[in-house]
Coordinates of C-alpha atoms in Angstrom, one line a residue:
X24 CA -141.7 5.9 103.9
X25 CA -141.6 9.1 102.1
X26 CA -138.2 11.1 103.0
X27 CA -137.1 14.9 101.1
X28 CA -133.8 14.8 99.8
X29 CA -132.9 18.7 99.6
X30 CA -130.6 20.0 95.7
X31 CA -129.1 22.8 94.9
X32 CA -130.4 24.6 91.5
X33 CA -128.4 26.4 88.9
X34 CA -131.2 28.5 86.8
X35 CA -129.8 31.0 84.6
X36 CA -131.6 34.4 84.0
X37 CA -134.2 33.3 81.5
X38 CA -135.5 29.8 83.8
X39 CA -135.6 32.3 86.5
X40 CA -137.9 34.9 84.9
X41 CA -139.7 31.5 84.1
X42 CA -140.5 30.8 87.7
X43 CA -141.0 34.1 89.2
X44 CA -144.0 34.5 86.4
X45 CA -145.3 31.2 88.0
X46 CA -145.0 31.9 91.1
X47 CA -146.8 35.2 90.0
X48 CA -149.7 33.2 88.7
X49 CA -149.9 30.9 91.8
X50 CA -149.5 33.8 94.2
X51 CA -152.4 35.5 91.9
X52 CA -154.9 32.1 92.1
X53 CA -154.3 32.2 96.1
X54 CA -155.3 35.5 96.7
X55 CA -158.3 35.0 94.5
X56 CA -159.2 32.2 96.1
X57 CA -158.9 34.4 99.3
X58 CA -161.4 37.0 98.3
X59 CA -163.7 34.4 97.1
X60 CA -163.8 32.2 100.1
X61 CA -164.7 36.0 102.0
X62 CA -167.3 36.6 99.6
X63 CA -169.0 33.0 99.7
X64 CA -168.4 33.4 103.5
X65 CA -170.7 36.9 103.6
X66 CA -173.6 35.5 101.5
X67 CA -173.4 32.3 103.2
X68 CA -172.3 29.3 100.7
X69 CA -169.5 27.1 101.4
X70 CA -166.5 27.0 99.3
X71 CA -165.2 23.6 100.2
X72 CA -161.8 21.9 97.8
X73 CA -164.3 20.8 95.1
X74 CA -165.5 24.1 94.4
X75 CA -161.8 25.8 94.6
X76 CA -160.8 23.4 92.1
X77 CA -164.3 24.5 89.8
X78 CA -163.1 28.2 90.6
X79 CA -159.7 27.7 89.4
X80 CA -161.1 26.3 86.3
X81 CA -163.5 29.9 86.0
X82 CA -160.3 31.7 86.4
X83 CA -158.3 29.8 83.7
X84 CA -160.6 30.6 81.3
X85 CA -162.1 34.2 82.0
X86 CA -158.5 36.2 83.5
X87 CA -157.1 37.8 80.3
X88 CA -154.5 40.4 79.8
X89 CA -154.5 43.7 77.8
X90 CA -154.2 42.0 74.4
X91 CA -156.9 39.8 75.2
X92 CA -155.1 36.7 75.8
X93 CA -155.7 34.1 78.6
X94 CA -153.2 34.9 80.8
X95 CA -153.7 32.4 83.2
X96 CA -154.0 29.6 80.9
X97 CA -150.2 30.4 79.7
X98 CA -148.9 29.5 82.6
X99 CA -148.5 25.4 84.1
X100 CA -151.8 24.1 85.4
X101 CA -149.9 21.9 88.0
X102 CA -148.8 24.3 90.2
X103 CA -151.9 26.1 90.2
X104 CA -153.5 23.0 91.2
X105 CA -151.2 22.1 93.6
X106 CA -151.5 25.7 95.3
X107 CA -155.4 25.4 95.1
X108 CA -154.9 22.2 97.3
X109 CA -153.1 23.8 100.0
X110 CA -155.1 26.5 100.6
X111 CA -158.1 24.2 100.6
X112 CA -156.0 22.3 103.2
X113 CA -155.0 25.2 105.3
X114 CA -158.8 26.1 105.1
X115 CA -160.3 23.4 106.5
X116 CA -157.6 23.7 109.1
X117 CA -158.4 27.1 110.4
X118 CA -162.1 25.9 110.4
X119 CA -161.5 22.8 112.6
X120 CA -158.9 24.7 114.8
X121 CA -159.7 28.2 115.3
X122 CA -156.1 29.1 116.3
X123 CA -155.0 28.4 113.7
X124 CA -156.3 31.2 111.8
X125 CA -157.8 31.8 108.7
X126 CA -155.2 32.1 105.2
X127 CA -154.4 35.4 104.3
X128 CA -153.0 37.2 101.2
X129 CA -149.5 36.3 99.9
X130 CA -147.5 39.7 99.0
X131 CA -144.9 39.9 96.9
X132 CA -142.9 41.9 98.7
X133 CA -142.5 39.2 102.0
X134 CA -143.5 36.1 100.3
X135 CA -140.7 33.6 99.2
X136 CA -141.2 31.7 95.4
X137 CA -142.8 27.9 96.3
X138 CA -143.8 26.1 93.2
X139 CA -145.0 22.3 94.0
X140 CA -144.9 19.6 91.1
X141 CA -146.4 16.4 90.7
X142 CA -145.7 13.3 89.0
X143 CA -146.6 14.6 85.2
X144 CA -145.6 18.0 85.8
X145 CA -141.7 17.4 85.6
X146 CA -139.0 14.7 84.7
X147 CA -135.4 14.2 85.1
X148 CA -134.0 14.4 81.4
X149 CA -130.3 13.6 80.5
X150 CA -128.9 16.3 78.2
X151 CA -125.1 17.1 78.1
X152 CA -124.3 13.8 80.4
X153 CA -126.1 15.1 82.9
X154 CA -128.9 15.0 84.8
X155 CA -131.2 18.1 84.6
X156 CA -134.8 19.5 85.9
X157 CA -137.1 19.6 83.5
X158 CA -140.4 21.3 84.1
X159 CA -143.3 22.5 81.7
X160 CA -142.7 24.5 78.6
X161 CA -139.4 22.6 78.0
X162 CA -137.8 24.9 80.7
X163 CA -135.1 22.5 81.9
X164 CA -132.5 23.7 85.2
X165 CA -129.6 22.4 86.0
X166 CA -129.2 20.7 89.6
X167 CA -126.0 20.0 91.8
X168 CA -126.7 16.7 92.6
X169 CA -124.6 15.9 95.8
X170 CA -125.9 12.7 96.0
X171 CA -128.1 10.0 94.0
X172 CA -132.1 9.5 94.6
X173 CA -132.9 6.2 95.9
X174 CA -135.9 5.9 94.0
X175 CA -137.7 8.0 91.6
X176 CA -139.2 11.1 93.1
X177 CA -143.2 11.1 93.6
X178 CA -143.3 15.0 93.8
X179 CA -140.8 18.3 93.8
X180 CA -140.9 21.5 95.8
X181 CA -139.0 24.3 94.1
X182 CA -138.5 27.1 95.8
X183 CA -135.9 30.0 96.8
X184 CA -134.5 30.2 100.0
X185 CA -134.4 34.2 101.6
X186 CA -130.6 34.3 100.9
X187 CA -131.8 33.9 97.3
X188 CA -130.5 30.8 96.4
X189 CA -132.7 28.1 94.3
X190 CA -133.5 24.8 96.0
X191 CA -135.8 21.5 94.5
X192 CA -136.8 19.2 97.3
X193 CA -137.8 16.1 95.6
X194 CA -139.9 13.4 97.7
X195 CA -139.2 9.5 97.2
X196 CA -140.4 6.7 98.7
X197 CA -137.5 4.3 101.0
X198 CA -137.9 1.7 103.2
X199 CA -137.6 1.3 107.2
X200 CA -135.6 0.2 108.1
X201 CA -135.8 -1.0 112.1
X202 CA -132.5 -0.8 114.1
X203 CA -132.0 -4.0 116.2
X204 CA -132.9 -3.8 120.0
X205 CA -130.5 -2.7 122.8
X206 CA -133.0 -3.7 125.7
X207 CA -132.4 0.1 127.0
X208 CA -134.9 3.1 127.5
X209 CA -134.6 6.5 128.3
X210 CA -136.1 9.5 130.0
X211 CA -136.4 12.7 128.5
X212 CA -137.2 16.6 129.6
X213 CA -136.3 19.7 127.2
X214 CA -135.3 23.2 128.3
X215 CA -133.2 26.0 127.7
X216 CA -129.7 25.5 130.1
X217 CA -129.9 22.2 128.8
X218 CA -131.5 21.4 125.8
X219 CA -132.4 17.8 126.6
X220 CA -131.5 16.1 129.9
X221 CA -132.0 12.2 129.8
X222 CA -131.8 9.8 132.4
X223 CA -131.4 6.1 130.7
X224 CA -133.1 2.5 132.4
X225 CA -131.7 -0.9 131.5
X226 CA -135.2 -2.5 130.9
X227 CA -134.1 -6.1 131.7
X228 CA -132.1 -5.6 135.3
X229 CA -134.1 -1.9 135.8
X230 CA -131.1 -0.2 136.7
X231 CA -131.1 3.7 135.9
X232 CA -128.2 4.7 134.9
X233 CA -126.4 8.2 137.0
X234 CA -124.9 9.5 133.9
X235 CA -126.4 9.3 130.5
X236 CA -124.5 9.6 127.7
X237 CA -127.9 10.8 125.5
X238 CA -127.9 14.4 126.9
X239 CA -128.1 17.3 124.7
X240 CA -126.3 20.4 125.4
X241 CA -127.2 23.6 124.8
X242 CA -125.0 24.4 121.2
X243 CA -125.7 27.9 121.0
X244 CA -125.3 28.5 117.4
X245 CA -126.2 31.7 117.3
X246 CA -124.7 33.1 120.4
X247 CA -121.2 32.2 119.4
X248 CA -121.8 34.3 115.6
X249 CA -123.6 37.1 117.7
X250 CA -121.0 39.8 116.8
X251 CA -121.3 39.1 112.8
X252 CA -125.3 39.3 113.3
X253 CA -125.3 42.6 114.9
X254 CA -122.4 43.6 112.5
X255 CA -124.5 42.6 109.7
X256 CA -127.8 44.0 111.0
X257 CA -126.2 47.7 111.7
X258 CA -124.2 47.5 108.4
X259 CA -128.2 47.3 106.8
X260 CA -129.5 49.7 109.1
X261 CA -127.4 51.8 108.2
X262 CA -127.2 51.3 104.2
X263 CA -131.4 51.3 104.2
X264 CA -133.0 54.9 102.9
X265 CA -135.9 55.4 104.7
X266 CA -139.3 55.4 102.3
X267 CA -137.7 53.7 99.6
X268 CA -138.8 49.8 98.1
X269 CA -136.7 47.1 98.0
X270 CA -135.8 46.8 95.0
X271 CA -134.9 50.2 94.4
X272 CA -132.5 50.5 97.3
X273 CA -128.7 50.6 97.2
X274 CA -126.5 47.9 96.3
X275 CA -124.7 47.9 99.1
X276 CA -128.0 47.3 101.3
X277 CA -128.7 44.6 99.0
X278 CA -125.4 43.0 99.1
X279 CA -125.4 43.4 103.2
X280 CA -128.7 41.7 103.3
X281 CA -127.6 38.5 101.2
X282 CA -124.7 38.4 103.7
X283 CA -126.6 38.3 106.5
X284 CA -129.6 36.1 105.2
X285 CA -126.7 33.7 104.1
X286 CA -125.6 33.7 107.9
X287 CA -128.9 33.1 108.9
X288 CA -129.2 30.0 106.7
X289 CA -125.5 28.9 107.8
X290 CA -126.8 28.9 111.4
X291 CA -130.4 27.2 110.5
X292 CA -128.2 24.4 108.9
X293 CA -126.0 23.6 111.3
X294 CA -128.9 23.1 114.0
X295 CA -130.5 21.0 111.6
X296 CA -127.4 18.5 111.2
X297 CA -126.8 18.3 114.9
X298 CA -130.5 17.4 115.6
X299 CA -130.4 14.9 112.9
X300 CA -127.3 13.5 114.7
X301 CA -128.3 13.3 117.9
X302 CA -131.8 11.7 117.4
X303 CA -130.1 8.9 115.3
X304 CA -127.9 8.2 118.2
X305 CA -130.5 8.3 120.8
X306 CA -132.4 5.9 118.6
X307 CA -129.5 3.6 118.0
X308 CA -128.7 2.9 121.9
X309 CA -132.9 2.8 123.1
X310 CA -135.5 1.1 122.3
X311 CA -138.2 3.3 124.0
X312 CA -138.2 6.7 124.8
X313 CA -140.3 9.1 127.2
X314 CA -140.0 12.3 125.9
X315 CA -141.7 15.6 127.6
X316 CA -144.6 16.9 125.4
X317 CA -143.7 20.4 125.5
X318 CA -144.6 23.1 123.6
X319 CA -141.8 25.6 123.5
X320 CA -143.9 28.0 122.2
X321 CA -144.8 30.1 125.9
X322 CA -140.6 30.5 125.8
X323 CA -141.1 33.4 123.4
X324 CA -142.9 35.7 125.8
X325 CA -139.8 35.3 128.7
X326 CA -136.8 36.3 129.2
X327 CA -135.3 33.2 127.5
X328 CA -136.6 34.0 124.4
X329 CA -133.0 34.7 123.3
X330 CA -131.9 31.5 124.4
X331 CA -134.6 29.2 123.6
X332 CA -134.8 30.4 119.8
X333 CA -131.1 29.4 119.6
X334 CA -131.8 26.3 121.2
X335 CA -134.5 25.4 118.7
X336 CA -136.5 23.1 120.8
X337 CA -139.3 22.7 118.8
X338 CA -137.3 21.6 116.1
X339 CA -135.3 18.9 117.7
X340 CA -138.6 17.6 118.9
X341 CA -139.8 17.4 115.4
X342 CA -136.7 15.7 114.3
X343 CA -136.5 13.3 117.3
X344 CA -139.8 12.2 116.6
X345 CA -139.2 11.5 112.6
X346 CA -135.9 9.5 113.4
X347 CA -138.3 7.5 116.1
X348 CA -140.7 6.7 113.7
X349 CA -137.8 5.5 110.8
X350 CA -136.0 3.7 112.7
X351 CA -138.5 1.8 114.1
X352 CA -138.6 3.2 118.2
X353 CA -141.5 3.7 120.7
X354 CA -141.5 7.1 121.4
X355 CA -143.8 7.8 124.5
X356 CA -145.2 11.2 124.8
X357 CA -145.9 12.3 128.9
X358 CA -148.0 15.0 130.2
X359 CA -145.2 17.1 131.9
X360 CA -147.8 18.6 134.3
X361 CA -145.6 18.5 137.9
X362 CA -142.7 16.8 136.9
X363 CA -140.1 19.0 137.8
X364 CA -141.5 19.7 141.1
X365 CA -142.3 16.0 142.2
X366 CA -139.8 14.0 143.3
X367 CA -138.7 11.1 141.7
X368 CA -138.0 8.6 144.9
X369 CA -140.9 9.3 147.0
X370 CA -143.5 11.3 145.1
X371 CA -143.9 14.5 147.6
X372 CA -144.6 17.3 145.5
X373 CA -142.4 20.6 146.0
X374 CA -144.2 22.4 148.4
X375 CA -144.1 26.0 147.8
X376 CA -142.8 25.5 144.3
X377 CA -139.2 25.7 143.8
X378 CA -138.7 28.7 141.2
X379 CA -136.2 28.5 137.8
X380 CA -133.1 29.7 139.5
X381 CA -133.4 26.6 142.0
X382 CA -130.9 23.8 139.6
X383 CA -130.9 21.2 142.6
X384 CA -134.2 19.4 144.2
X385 CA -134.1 19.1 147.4
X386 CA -137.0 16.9 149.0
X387 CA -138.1 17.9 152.5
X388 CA -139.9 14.2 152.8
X389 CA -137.2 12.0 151.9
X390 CA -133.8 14.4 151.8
X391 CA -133.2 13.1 148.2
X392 CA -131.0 15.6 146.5
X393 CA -130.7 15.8 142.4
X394 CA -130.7 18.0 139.8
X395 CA -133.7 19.4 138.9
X396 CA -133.2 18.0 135.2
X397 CA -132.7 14.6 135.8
X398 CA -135.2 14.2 138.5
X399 CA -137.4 15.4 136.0
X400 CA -136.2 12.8 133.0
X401 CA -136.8 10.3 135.6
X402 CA -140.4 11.3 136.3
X403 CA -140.6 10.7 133.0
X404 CA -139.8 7.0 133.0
X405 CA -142.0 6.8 135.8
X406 CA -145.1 7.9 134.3
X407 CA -144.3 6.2 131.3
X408 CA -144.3 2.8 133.4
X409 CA -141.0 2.1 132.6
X410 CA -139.6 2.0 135.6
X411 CA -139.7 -0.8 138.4
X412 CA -142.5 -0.9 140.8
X413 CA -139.4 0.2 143.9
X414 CA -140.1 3.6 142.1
X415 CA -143.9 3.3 141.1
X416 CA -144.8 5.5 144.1
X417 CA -145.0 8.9 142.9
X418 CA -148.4 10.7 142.9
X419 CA -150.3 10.7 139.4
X420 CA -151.9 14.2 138.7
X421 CA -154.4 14.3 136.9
X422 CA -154.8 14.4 133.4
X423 CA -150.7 13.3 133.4
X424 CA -151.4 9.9 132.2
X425 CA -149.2 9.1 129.4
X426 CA -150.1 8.8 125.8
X427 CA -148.1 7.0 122.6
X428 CA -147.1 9.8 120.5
X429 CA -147.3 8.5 116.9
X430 CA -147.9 11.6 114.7
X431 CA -150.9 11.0 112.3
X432 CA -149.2 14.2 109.4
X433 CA -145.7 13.7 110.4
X434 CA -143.9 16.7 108.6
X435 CA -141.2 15.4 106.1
X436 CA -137.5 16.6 107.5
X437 CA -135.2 17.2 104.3
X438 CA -131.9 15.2 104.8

């Protein structure tokens, strides 16, 4: 199993005018690449990842600078390479998956340093008792090494963060290790009040538990460092001159916008860390679990945008799914079409639909009364077949059939 483990780097002024020019080649050999495709595209040839390596090669050779010097071929062919590979990659995405869009042009101005490196393209030297980075043209970088690789690293991502820190996110290989079974499955529906309600099953006796200890609340992160956001967004408002670049604006703006990136990274890592925790301990007390597979994505055009960005669904999904998947669990992805407006004891469906303000479910059929959350996690179970056939009744829509959720390009989480 391949996991990131995330280091702090040290570079000092000369490494990083070293990888700004790289990233200045790479951010060059992408846009290229752009204009090509576009040009191939008009006179109808294909430019498939064979033939962006072959035009990589073209530019290597024919890109000089004004003293006539290959200025290209100066610079690391492994991160060229590497960059070549993802925008082949990202390519054929956009043409499988029109959505998805096709890649664009990489400023300078809003795009962040990201230089990847292969096995061959960098080591891990010793040189005053420690442990450095050392990538091509002998251009070794210190690293804060808060803890020890398990393995040697297959690959490194370098890149700087917005609050303009250096990072190297190295990828080894571990090994899974299952968690012993608990004979225990839960139920799981996502949303903004309540970032994940869960209703647990004993899968042996079939009893559902009333209170779940797996819930997760709603941490709100952000909303409780709203005032030093909006202090630190009007403190750049009002240090900005209007018309004038970045890099030729005050000091003071500068300074307010590190603070406030900084924030914004403070925030970002602290969601991370309670995810991480979380999904660890739902793993460690169930051996199956029926998780909603929602898309948070509609949340940004409501009126709970606010909320459900601080809430960072999509991210704890992500997370709850990679802990699933190392530790060995059955995650269950359901269809959540009518879940929270049927009703978990005798299937009646809502009837007109009860609206978002409406926390309780009240059945007119039966007179079953629950929270609207729960009754939805327990759908869950039920559609998932986990639950005994006493509650097997409830009506199937269609196209809610559930599905095994075992992500084929399962995104690497740092740790």
């Amino acid at each position: 199993m391949k996991v990131r483990y995330k280091y702090r780097l040290r570079p000092g002024k000369q490494a990083e005018r070293y990888l700004l020019a790289e990233w200045d080649a790479c951010r060059y050999v992408w846009n290229r690449m752009v204009d090509e495709s576009q040009a191939r595209y008009e006179r109808g040839e294909t430019f498939g990842a064979a033939q962006a390596q072959k035009y990589l090669t073209f530019l290597r050779a024919s890109k000089t600078d004004k003293d006539g010097g290959k200025w290209l071929a100066e610079h690391s062919c492994v991160p060229q390479q590497q960059i070549v590979r993802d925008y082949s990659q990202s390519r054929r995405r956009a043409v499988s998956d029109r959505k998805a869009g096709m890649p664009r042009h990489k400023s300078r101005k809003n795009t962040l340093p990201s230089l990847n490196y292969r096995i061959g393209g960098f080591t891990l030297v010793e040189q005053d008792g420690k442990t450095r980075l050392k990538l091509p043209k002998d251009m070794i970088i210190p690293v804060v090494w808060s803890r020890e690789l398990p393995s040697r690293p297959k690959s490194v991502r370098v890149y700087r963060s917005p609050d303009g820190h250096w990072y190297a996110s190295f990828v080894v290989e571990v090994e899974s290790k299952p968690l012993p079974e608990t004979g225990h499955a839960v139920g799981m529906d996502w949303g903004v009040k309540t970032t994940a309600s869960t209703v647990g099953l004993n899968l042996s006796t079939g009893e559902i538990s009333k209170d779940s200890p797996d819930d997760f609340p709603h941490m709100g992160f952000e909303r409780a460092r709203h005032r030093q956001v909006v202090r630190l967004q009007r403190r750049m408002a009002r240090r900005h001159k209007k018309g004038v670049k970045y890099p030729n604006q005050s000091k003071g703006y500068k300074k307010a916008r590190k603070q406030y990136r900084e924030l914004c990274q403070r925030i970002a890592g602290q969601r991370l860390t309670v995810a991480h925790t979380w999904a660890k301990h739902v793993c460690e007390r169930n051996d199956i679990i029926a998780s909603e597979n929602f898309k948070p994505k509609f949340l940004s055009k409501t009126n709970m945008a606010r909320n459900a960005q601080d809430a960072a669904i999509a991210t704890n999904i992500q997370i709850l799914h990679w802990q699933a998947v190392k530790n060995g669990r059955k995650l269950i992805s359901v269809n959540p079409a009518y879940t929270t407006q049927t009703c978990s004891e005798c299937g009646e469906i809502a009837n007109p639909p009860i609206g978002l303000k409406v926390r309780v479910y009240h059945c007119r059929h039966c007179g079953m009364a629950k929270d609207r959350d729960k009754n939805a996690a327990l759908n869950m179970l039920i559609r998932a077949g986990l639950v005994p056939e006493a509650h097997g009744t409830v009506r199937r829509h269609p196209g809610a059939t559930p599905e095994t959720h075992v992500p084929s390009k399962l995104r690497i989480p740092r740790l």
